[in-house]
Short mmCIF file of C-alpha atoms in Angstrom, two decimals:
data_model
loop_
_atom_site.label_atom_id
_atom_site.label_comp_id
_atom_site.label_asym_id
_atom_site.label_seq_id
_atom_site.Cartn_x
_atom_site.Cartn_y
_atom_site.Cartn_z
CA MET A 102 0.01 0.01 0.02
CA SER A 103 1.44 3.31 -1.01
CA THR A 104 -0.39 5.46 1.52
CA PRO A 105 1.87 8.34 2.74
CA PRO A 106 2.63 7.42 6.42
CA SER A 107 2.01 10.97 7.57
CA LEU A 108 -1.74 10.82 6.80
CA LEU A 109 -4.09 10.68 9.73
CA TYR A 110 -7.38 8.86 9.38
CA SER A 111 -10.28 10.03 11.61
CA VAL A 112 -13.04 7.46 12.03
CA ILE A 113 -16.33 9.18 13.08
CA LEU A 114 -18.69 6.91 15.06
CA PRO A 115 -22.15 8.33 15.95
CA THR A 116 -23.49 6.40 18.84
CA TYR A 117 -26.85 5.91 20.61
CA ASN A 118 -27.18 3.01 22.92
CA GLU A 119 -23.95 1.20 21.71
CA ARG A 120 -22.55 0.24 25.14
CA GLU A 121 -21.84 -3.34 24.24
CA ASN A 122 -20.57 -2.65 20.69
CA LEU A 123 -18.32 0.39 21.22
CA PRO A 124 -15.37 -1.61 22.88
CA LEU A 125 -15.62 -4.28 20.25
CA ILE A 126 -15.52 -1.87 17.24
CA PHE A 127 -12.78 0.23 18.75
CA PHE A 128 -10.62 -2.96 19.32
CA MET A 129 -11.22 -4.01 15.74
CA LEU A 130 -10.32 -0.55 14.44
CA ASN A 131 -7.13 -0.39 16.50
CA GLU A 132 -6.13 -3.85 15.24
CA THR A 133 -6.77 -2.81 11.57
CA PHE A 134 -4.92 0.41 11.68
CA GLU A 135 -1.99 -0.73 13.75
CA SER A 136 -1.41 -3.83 11.60
CA HIS A 137 -1.23 -1.65 8.51
CA ASN A 138 1.00 1.02 10.14
CA LEU A 139 -1.64 3.75 9.67
CA LYS A 140 -2.17 6.74 11.97
CA TYR A 141 -5.72 6.97 13.26
CA GLU A 142 -8.08 8.50 15.75
CA VAL A 143 -11.65 7.62 16.59
CA VAL A 144 -14.24 10.31 17.17
CA VAL A 145 -17.24 9.14 19.17
CA VAL A 146 -20.21 11.47 18.85
CA ASP A 147 -22.78 10.28 21.58
CA ASP A 148 -26.24 11.70 21.77
CA SER A 149 -26.96 11.26 25.44
CA SER A 150 -27.30 7.46 25.33
CA PRO A 151 -29.31 6.24 28.22
CA ASP A 152 -27.40 2.95 28.40
CA GLY A 153 -24.11 4.45 29.47
CA THR A 154 -22.33 4.54 26.09
CA LEU A 155 -20.65 7.76 27.06
CA GLU A 156 -19.14 6.28 30.23
CA VAL A 157 -17.72 3.32 28.09
CA ALA A 158 -16.24 5.84 25.63
CA GLN A 159 -14.63 7.70 28.55
CA ALA A 160 -13.09 4.45 29.95
CA LEU A 161 -11.71 3.60 26.49
CA GLN A 162 -10.22 7.11 26.20
CA LYS A 163 -8.62 6.66 29.61
CA SER A 164 -7.05 3.31 28.61
CA TYR A 165 -5.92 4.34 25.00
CA GLY A 166 -5.45 8.10 25.37
CA ALA A 167 -7.04 11.17 23.98
CA SER A 168 -4.94 10.94 20.86
CA LYS A 169 -6.71 7.76 19.95
CA ILE A 170 -10.25 8.57 21.11
CA GLN A 171 -11.97 11.86 21.01
CA ILE A 172 -15.47 12.22 22.56
CA VAL A 173 -18.25 14.62 21.52
CA SER A 174 -21.02 14.48 24.01
CA ARG A 175 -24.40 16.10 22.82
CA LYS A 176 -27.55 16.75 24.78
CA GLY A 177 -30.26 14.92 23.23
CA LYS A 178 -30.83 12.68 20.20
CA LEU A 179 -29.98 15.22 17.56
CA GLY A 180 -29.68 13.14 14.44
CA LEU A 181 -27.13 11.43 12.20
CA GLY A 182 -26.32 14.41 9.97
CA THR A 183 -25.52 16.84 12.71
CA ALA A 184 -23.54 13.97 14.42
CA TYR A 185 -21.28 13.80 11.38
CA ILE A 186 -20.85 17.55 11.25
CA ALA A 187 -20.01 17.67 15.04
CA GLY A 188 -17.57 14.82 14.54
CA LEU A 189 -15.95 16.41 11.54
CA LYS A 190 -15.40 19.63 13.50
CA ALA A 191 -13.56 17.68 16.18
CA ALA A 192 -11.63 15.35 13.83
CA LYS A 193 -7.99 16.16 12.96
CA GLY A 194 -7.58 13.68 10.16
CA ASP A 195 -6.66 14.24 6.52
CA ARG A 196 -9.12 11.57 5.52
CA ILE A 197 -12.39 10.71 7.16
CA VAL A 198 -14.10 7.43 7.65
CA LEU A 199 -17.71 7.22 8.28
CA MET A 200 -19.19 3.93 9.55
CA ASP A 201 -21.59 2.51 11.95
CA ALA A 202 -20.72 1.68 15.58
CA ASP A 203 -22.92 -1.48 15.80
CA LEU A 204 -20.37 -3.91 14.12
CA SER A 205 -22.33 -3.96 10.92
CA HIS A 206 -19.14 -2.59 9.21
CA HIS A 207 -16.04 -4.45 9.65
CA PRO A 208 -12.85 -2.32 9.80
CA LYS A 209 -11.00 -4.99 7.68
CA PHE A 210 -12.45 -3.33 4.55
CA ILE A 211 -10.77 -0.04 5.29
CA PRO A 212 -7.31 -0.79 3.95
CA SER A 213 -9.03 -1.87 0.61
CA MET A 214 -10.80 1.48 0.51
CA ILE A 215 -7.60 3.30 1.23
CA GLN A 216 -5.81 1.37 -1.52
CA VAL A 217 -8.52 2.39 -3.99
CA MET A 218 -8.23 6.02 -2.97
CA ASP A 219 -4.40 5.95 -3.28
CA ASN A 220 -4.35 3.99 -6.64
CA ASN A 221 -7.15 4.88 -9.06
CA PRO A 222 -8.32 1.56 -10.48
CA ASN A 223 -9.12 3.23 -13.77
CA ASN A 224 -5.46 3.84 -14.20
CA ASN A 225 -5.61 7.54 -14.72
CA ASN A 226 -4.43 10.50 -12.73
CA GLN A 227 -7.86 11.60 -11.53
CA LYS A 228 -8.13 12.16 -7.81
CA ILE A 229 -10.63 9.95 -5.99
CA HIS A 230 -12.73 11.89 -3.53
CA ILE A 231 -14.99 9.17 -2.16
CA VAL A 232 -14.66 5.39 -1.78
CA THR A 233 -17.95 3.88 -0.68
CA GLY A 234 -18.61 0.27 0.51
CA THR A 235 -21.10 -1.75 -1.49
CA ARG A 236 -23.22 -4.71 -0.50
CA TYR A 237 -24.36 -5.23 -4.09
CA LYS A 238 -21.32 -5.91 -6.26
CA SER A 239 -19.33 -9.17 -6.65
CA GLY A 240 -17.65 -9.89 -3.32
CA GLY A 241 -20.12 -7.88 -1.27
CA GLY A 242 -23.16 -9.17 0.63
CA VAL A 243 -25.47 -9.06 3.66
CA ALA A 244 -25.59 -11.44 6.68
CA GLY A 245 -28.29 -11.71 9.26
CA TRP A 246 -31.12 -9.90 7.51
CA ASP A 247 -34.59 -11.29 7.08
CA TRP A 248 -36.48 -11.03 3.82
CA TYR A 249 -38.10 -7.68 4.92
CA ARG A 250 -34.87 -5.94 5.44
CA LYS A 251 -33.35 -7.27 2.25
CA LEU A 252 -36.50 -6.25 0.23
CA THR A 253 -36.46 -2.76 1.78
CA SER A 254 -32.82 -2.16 1.05
CA ARG A 255 -33.04 -3.48 -2.56
CA THR A 256 -36.21 -1.47 -3.16
CA ALA A 257 -34.60 1.73 -1.75
CA ASN A 258 -31.65 1.36 -3.97
CA PHE A 259 -33.62 0.46 -7.07
CA LEU A 260 -35.73 3.54 -6.69
CA ALA A 261 -32.80 5.83 -6.13
CA ASP A 262 -30.83 4.39 -9.05
CA PHE A 263 -34.01 4.74 -11.34
CA LEU A 264 -34.83 8.26 -10.31
CA LEU A 265 -31.48 9.77 -9.63
CA ASN A 266 -28.90 7.74 -11.61
CA PRO A 267 -26.21 8.32 -9.03
CA GLY A 268 -23.71 5.74 -10.63
CA VAL A 269 -23.14 3.63 -7.57
CA SER A 270 -24.66 0.40 -6.64
CA ASP A 271 -25.30 0.96 -3.01
CA LEU A 272 -26.68 4.40 -2.39
CA THR A 273 -27.90 3.86 1.18
CA GLY A 274 -24.79 2.40 2.60
CA SER A 275 -22.96 4.40 5.22
CA PHE A 276 -19.54 2.89 5.17
CA ARG A 277 -17.34 5.39 3.30
CA LEU A 278 -13.84 6.84 3.12
CA TYR A 279 -13.77 10.57 2.15
CA ASP A 280 -11.07 13.02 1.22
CA ARG A 281 -11.47 15.63 4.00
CA ALA A 282 -11.90 18.56 1.75
CA SER A 283 -14.59 16.78 -0.16
CA ILE A 284 -16.75 15.87 2.86
CA GLU A 285 -16.30 19.31 4.33
CA GLN A 286 -17.61 20.74 1.06
CA ILE A 287 -20.64 18.39 0.71
CA LEU A 288 -21.90 18.01 4.43
CA PRO A 289 -23.20 21.63 4.80
CA GLN A 290 -25.40 21.26 1.75
CA VAL A 291 -27.13 18.05 2.81
CA GLN A 292 -30.63 18.50 4.08
CA SER A 293 -32.08 14.95 4.13
CA LYS A 294 -32.65 13.03 7.40
CA GLY A 295 -32.24 9.46 8.18
CA TYR A 296 -31.20 6.97 5.39
CA ALA A 297 -31.75 9.57 2.79
CA PHE A 298 -28.80 11.41 4.21
CA GLN A 299 -26.39 8.86 2.80
CA MET A 300 -28.04 9.03 -0.57
CA GLU A 301 -27.92 12.85 -0.80
CA ILE A 302 -24.21 12.86 -0.10
CA ILE A 303 -23.49 10.78 -3.19
CA VAL A 304 -25.99 12.71 -5.37
CA ARG A 305 -24.45 15.97 -4.48
CA ALA A 306 -20.90 14.69 -4.81
CA ARG A 307 -21.71 13.54 -8.43
CA LYS A 308 -23.29 16.92 -9.24
CA GLN A 309 -19.98 18.49 -8.19
CA ASN A 310 -18.04 16.19 -10.42
CA MET A 311 -16.41 14.35 -7.57
CA ILE A 312 -14.88 10.98 -8.36
CA ILE A 313 -16.41 8.00 -6.46
CA GLN A 314 -15.24 4.46 -6.42
CA GLU A 315 -16.76 1.35 -4.75
CA VAL A 316 -15.28 -1.50 -2.59
CA PRO A 317 -17.26 -4.65 -1.99
CA ILE A 318 -18.13 -5.11 1.69
CA THR A 319 -20.19 -7.65 3.80
CA PHE A 320 -22.77 -5.98 6.02
CA VAL A 321 -23.46 -7.98 9.16
CA ASP A 322 -26.64 -7.26 11.08
CA ARG A 323 -26.11 -5.99 14.68
CA ILE A 324 -25.63 -8.51 17.48
CA TYR A 325 -26.37 -6.20 20.31
CA GLY A 326 -29.07 -3.50 20.55
CA GLN A 327 -32.02 -2.82 18.18
CA SER A 328 -32.01 -1.73 14.57
CA LYS A 329 -33.06 1.85 14.14
CA LEU A 330 -35.01 1.18 10.83
CA GLY A 331 -38.65 1.66 11.28
CA PRO A 332 -41.72 3.24 9.46
CA ARG A 333 -40.50 6.76 10.20
CA GLU A 334 -37.08 6.08 8.57
CA ILE A 335 -38.81 4.63 5.48
CA ILE A 336 -41.08 7.74 5.17
CA LEU A 337 -38.09 10.09 5.55
CA TYR A 338 -36.20 8.19 2.88
CA LEU A 339 -39.09 8.44 0.43
CA GLN A 340 -39.52 12.12 1.21
CA GLY A 341 -35.73 12.74 0.68
CA LEU A 342 -35.70 10.80 -2.62
CA THR A 343 -38.60 12.80 -3.88
CA LYS A 344 -37.14 16.03 -3.03
CA LEU A 345 -33.75 15.23 -4.68
CA PHE A 346 -35.48 14.01 -7.75
CA PHE A 347 -37.10 17.44 -8.17
CA THR A 348 -34.28 19.64 -6.95
CA THR A 349 -31.00 18.14 -8.32
#
């Protein structure tokens, strides 16, 4: 891997009731970055989790140091989009990794994302701004979902692809590597809530001629805690999709 050793990677983890998952995902992140000799920090953005996630984050910070774990504690459940913005403000990294804290995204795919960003697979000199994980290309997949979740995800991606033509196979995925300047440019423009938030990032990046590549990943359903997908999230997604169709 030809990544310059001086680059710092900031992993932003929005959390809400992830007490059991946070120590595990941090251990996996630490192992991944250390084994590839990559500099990193984890930025935990906690929205007043009632299960004690903040206290777990503080214990990890005490053990590993503030250079490895930063904590942004917010009063109330303020949403994913503002969590990313808050995490980005605290992050010191040259590149930004956005991923879930519930173990659905395995850090082992991060080195592949970095390799793609460093070495454009199209063999040209174009800079890659975003590398996004995909469940829907060869080598990717989903584990632990029932038929309803699979149908919901497939339908959401089909509608987005048909209406918006974003040029990626997994528009609702949230496991991505960003060039810092690119995500700083896009985030303030994003208005969607919930799962449509991820979709809007890619749509706006395409509109601004940013180069996006994909890496196959395996998405594993959470072991601890409850999924946050419900009727409200589906409605918000459809509203966001409709708005983007008419405004972009």
